[in-house]
Coordinates of C-alpha atoms and ligand atoms in Angstrom, one line a residue:
X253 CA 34.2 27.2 222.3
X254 CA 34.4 30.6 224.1
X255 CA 31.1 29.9 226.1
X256 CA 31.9 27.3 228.5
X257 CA 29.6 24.4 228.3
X258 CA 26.8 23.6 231.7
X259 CA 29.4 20.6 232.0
X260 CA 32.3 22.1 232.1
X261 CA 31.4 25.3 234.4
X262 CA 29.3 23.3 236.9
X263 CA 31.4 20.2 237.0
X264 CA 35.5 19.1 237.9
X265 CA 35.8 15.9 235.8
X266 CA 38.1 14.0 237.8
X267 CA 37.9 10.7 235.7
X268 CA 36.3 8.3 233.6
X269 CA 34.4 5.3 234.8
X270 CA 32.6 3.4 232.2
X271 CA 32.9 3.7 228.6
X272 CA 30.5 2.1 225.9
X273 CA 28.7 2.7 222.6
X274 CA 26.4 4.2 224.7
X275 CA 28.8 6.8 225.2
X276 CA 31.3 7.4 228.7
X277 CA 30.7 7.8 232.4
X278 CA 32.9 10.0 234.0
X279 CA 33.0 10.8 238.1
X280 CA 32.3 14.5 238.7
X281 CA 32.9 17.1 241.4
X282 CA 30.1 19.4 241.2
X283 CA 31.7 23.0 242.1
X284 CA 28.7 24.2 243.7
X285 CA 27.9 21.5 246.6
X286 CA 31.4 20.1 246.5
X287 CA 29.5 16.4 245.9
X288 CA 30.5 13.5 243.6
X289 CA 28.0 13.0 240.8
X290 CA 28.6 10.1 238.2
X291 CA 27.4 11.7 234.5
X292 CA 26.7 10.1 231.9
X293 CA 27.4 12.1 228.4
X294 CA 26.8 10.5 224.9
X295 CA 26.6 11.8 221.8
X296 CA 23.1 13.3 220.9
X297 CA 21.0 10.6 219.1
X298 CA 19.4 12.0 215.5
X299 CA 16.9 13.4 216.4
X300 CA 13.2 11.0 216.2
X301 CA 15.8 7.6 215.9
X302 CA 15.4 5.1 218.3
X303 CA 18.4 5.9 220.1
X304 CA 16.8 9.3 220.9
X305 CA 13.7 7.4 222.1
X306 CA 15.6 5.2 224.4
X307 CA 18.0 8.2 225.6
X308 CA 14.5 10.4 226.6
X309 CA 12.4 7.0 228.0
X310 CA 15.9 6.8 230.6
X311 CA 15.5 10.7 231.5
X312 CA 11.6 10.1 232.0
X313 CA 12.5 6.8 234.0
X314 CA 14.2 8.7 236.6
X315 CA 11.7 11.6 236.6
X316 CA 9.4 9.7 237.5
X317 CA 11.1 7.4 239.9
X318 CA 11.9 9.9 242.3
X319 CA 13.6 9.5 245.0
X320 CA 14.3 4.9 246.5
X321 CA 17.2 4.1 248.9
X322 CA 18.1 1.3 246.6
X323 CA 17.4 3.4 243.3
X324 CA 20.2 4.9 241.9
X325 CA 19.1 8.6 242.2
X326 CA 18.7 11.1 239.3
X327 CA 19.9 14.9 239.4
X328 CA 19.2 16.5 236.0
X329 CA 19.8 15.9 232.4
X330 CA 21.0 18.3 229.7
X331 CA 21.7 18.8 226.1
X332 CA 24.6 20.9 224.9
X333 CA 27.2 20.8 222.2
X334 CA 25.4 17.9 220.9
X335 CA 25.3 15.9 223.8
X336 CA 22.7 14.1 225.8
X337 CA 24.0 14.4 229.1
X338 CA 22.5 12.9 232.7
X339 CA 23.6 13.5 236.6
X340 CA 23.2 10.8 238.4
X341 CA 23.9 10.0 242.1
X342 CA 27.5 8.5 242.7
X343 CA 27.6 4.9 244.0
X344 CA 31.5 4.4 245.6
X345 CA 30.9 1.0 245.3
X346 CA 31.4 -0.4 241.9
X347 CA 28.9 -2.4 240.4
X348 CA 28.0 -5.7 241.7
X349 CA 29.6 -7.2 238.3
X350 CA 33.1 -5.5 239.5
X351 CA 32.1 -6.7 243.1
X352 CA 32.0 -10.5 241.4
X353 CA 34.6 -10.1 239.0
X354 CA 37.3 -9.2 242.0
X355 CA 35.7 -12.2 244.0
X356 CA 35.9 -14.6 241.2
X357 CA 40.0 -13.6 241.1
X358 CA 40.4 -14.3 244.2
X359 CA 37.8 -18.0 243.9
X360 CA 35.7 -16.4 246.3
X361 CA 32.2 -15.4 246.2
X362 CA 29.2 -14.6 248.2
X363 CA 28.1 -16.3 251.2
X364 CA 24.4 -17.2 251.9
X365 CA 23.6 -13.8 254.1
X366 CA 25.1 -12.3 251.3
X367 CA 23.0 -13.4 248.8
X368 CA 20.1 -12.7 250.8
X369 CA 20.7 -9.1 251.8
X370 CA 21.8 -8.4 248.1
X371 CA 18.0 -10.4 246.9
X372 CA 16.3 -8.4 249.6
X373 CA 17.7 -5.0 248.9
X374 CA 17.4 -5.5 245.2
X375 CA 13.5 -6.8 245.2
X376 CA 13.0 -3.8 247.6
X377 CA 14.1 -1.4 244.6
X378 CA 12.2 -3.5 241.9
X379 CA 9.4 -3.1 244.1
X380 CA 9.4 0.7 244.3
X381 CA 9.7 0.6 240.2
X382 CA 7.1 -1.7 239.9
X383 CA 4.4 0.1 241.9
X384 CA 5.0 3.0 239.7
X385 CA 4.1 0.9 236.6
X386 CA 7.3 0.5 234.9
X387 CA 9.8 -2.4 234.6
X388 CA 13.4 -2.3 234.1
X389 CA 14.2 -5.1 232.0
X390 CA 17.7 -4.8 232.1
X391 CA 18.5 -6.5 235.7
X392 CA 21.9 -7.6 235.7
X393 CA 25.3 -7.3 237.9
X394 CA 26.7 -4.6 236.0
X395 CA 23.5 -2.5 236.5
X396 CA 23.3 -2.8 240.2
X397 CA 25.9 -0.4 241.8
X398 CA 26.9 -0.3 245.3
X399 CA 27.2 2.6 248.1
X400 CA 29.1 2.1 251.2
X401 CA 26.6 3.5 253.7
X402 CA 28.7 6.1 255.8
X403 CA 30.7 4.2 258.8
X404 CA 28.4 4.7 262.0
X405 CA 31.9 6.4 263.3
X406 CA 31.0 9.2 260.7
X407 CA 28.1 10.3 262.9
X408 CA 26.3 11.4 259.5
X409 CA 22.2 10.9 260.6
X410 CA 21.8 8.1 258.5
X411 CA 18.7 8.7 255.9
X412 CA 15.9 7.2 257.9
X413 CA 14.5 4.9 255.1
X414 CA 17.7 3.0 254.6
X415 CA 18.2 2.7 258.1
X416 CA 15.1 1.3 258.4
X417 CA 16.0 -1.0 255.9
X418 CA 19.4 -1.5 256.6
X419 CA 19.7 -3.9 259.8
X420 CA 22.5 -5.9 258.0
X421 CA 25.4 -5.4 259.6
X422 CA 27.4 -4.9 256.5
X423 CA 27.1 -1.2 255.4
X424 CA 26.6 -2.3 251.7
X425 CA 24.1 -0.7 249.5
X426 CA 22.8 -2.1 246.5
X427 CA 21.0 0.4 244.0
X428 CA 19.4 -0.7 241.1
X429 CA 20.5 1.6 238.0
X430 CA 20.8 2.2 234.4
X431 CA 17.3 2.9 233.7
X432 CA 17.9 3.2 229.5
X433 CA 15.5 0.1 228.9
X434 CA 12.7 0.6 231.3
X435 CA 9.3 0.8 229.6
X436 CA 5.4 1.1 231.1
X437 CA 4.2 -2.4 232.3
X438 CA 0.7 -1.7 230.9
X439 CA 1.3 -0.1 227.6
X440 CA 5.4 -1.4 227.3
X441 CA 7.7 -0.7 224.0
X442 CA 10.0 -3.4 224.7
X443 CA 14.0 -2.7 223.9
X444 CA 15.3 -6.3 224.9
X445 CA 17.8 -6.3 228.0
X446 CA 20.9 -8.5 227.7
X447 CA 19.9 -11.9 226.1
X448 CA 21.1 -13.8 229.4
X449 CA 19.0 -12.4 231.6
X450 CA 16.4 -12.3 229.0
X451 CA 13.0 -14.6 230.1
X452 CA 12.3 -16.8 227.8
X453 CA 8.5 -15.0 227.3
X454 CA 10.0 -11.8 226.7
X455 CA 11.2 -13.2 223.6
X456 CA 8.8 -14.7 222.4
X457 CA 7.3 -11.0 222.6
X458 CA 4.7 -12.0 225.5
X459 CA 4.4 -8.8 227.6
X460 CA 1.4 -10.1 229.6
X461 CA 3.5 -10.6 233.1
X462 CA 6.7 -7.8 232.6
X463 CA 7.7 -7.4 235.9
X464 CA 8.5 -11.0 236.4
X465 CA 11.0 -10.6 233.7
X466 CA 13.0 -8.3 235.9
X467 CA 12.4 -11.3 238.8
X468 CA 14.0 -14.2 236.6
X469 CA 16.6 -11.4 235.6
X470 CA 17.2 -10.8 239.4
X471 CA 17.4 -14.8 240.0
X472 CA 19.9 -15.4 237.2
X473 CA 22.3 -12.3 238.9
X474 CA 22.1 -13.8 242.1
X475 CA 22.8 -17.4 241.5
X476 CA 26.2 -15.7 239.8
X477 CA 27.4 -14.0 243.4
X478 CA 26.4 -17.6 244.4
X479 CA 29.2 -19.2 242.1
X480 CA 27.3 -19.9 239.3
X481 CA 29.5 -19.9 236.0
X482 CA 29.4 -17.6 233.1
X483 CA 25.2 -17.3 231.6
X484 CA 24.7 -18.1 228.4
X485 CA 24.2 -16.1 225.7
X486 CA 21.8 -18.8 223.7
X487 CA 21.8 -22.0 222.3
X488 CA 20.9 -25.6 224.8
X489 CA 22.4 -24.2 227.8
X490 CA 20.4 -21.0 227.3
X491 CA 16.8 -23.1 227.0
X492 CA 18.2 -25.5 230.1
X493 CA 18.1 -22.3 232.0
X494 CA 14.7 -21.4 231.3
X495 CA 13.4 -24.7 232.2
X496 CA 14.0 -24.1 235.8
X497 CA 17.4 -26.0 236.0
X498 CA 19.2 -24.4 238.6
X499 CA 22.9 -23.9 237.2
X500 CA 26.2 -25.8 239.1
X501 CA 26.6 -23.8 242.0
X502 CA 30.8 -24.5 244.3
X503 CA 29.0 -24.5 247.4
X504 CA 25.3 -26.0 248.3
X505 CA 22.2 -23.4 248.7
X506 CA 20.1 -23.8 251.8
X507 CA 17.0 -25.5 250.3
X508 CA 15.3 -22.7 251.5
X509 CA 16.9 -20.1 249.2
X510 CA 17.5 -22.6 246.3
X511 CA 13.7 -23.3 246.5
X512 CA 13.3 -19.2 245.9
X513 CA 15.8 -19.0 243.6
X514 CA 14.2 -21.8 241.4
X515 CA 10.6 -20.5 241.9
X516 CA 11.6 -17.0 240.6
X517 CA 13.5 -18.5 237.2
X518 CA 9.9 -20.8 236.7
X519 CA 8.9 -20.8 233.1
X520 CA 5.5 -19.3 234.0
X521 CA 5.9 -15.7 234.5
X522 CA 2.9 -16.4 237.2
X523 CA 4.8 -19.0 239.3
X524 CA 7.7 -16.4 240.0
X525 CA 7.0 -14.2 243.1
X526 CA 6.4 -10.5 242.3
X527 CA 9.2 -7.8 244.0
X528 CA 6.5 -7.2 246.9
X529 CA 6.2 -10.9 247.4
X530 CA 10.1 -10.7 248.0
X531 CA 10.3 -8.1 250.0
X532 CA 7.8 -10.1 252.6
X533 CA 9.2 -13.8 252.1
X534 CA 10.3 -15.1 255.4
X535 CA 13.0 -16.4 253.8
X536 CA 14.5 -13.2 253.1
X537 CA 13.0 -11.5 256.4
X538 CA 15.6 -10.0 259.1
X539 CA 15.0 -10.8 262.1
X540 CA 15.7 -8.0 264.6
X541 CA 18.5 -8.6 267.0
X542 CA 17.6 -9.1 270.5
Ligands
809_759 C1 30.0 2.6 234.6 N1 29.6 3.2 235.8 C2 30.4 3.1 237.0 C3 29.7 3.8 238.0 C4 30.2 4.0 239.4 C5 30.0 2.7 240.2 O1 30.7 2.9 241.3 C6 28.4 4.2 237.5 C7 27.3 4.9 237.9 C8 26.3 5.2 237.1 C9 26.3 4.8 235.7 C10 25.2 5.2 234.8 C11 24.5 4.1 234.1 C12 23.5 4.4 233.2 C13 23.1 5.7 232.9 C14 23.8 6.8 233.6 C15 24.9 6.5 234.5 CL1 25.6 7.8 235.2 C16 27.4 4.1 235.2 C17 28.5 3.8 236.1 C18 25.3 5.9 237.9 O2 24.1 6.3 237.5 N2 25.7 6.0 239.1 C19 27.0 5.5 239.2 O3 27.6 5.4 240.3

């Protein structure tokens, strides 16, 4: 077309990252600021179809989410040439799900710190949703991505916040993202998450305890950086799960951690710790060197 589109006159495509029925991903160079931006762009959904519902509840997700050190962080969102399009911050990292699969490869996978600073950091970003009245219902490794803070050597004045919250001596960042099936805790429309991370409660249409959905969701993705083999899409295995049996992990959990772990996958929503129970569990707490 003779009138360039917003994408193409503020944005250097420099690749594609993700592809889906959802639409593609592509990694951006805005022209203005210079900065990476990932952006989604799908096809515009008919308009008043579902798929335009769940398109517009993502835009108002991260509209009203603001701004979380482990929230993947929303720019703007556009529609042109009949595209729904969405700028989102870029996380250099992969998703964890990339993070696992190269680990698995390799028959390695995380260590016990590991698993903690990547429950802490997580919880701490379910949390922040959470407070706001929404739930994400679609935790899983291939919606948390990962920024590599900048190297100390950089010099960069780290953003205060993460700082704060990021003693760990690795520079990893998790940030919770994909916000396409979050929904209001107290009046939710529920568009079902993948069925392996799916509570069993949630499907049996029981909204009364939403957020601990996201927190079984969240113990089912750390038990597989722990080892744990491929989730279940259904069937025996799938119930097994959901009756607090803690999958076959390659290398023993501190009691400590596999006691969280099992808590948070309970079959009663109210046994599971809430995000702000996380964030505080001693467990889970850092203790400050020196
Ligand atoms: C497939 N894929 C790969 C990446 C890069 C990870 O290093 C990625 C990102 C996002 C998204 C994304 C997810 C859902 C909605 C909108 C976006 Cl831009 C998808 C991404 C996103 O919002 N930010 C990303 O970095």
């Amino acid at each position: 077309a003779l009138m360039l589109s917003r994408y193409e006159s503020e944005f250097l495509e420099l690749g594609r990252i993700g592809v889906g029925e959802f639409g593609a991903v592509y990694r951006c160079v805005k022209r203005l600021d210079g900065c990476m931006y990932a952006i989604k762009r799908l096809r515009r959904p008919l308009a008043g179809s579902a798929n335009e519902q769940l398109a517009l509840k993502e835009v108002y997700a991260h509209a009203v989410l603001g701004h979380h050190p482990h929230v993947v962080r929303y720019y703007s969102a556009w529609a042109e040439d009949d595209h729904m399009i969405i700028q989102n911050e870029y996380c250099d990292g992969g998703s964890l799900h990339d993070v696992l699969t190269e680990k698995e490869e390799q028959g390695e996978f995380f260590q016990e710190p590991e698993l903690r600073d990547l429950l802490l950091q997580v919880s701490m970003g379910l949390k922040y949703i959470h407070a706001l009245g929404l739930v994400h219902l679609d935790i899983k490794p291939s919606n948390i991505f990962i920024s590599h803070r900048p190297s100390s050597s950089a010099g960069g004045a780290g953003d205060s916040e993460e700082e704060d919250d990021g003693h760990t001596s690795s520079g990893v960042v998790y940030k919770v993202g994909d916000l396409g099936h979050v929904t209001s805790i107290s009046s939710p429309q529920v568009e079902e998450g993948d069925s392996r991370f799916l509570a069993c409660e949630v499907l049996r249409e029981d909204y009364t305890h939403l957020p601990k959905a996201d927190i079984f969701a969240l113990s089912l993705t750390v038990l597989l950086a722990a080892g744990a083999p491929p989730l279940p899409q259904n069937g025996d295995e799938w119930h097994r799960l959901r009756q607090a049996h803690l999958p076959s992990l390659p290398h023993e959990l501190t009691s400590a951690l596999r006691n969280l772990l099992q808590t948070m996958m309970d079959p009663d929503p109210a046994v599971r710790p809430s995000a702000s129970a996380l964030c505080r569990h001693p467990v889970l707490r850092r203790e400050r060197a020196g």
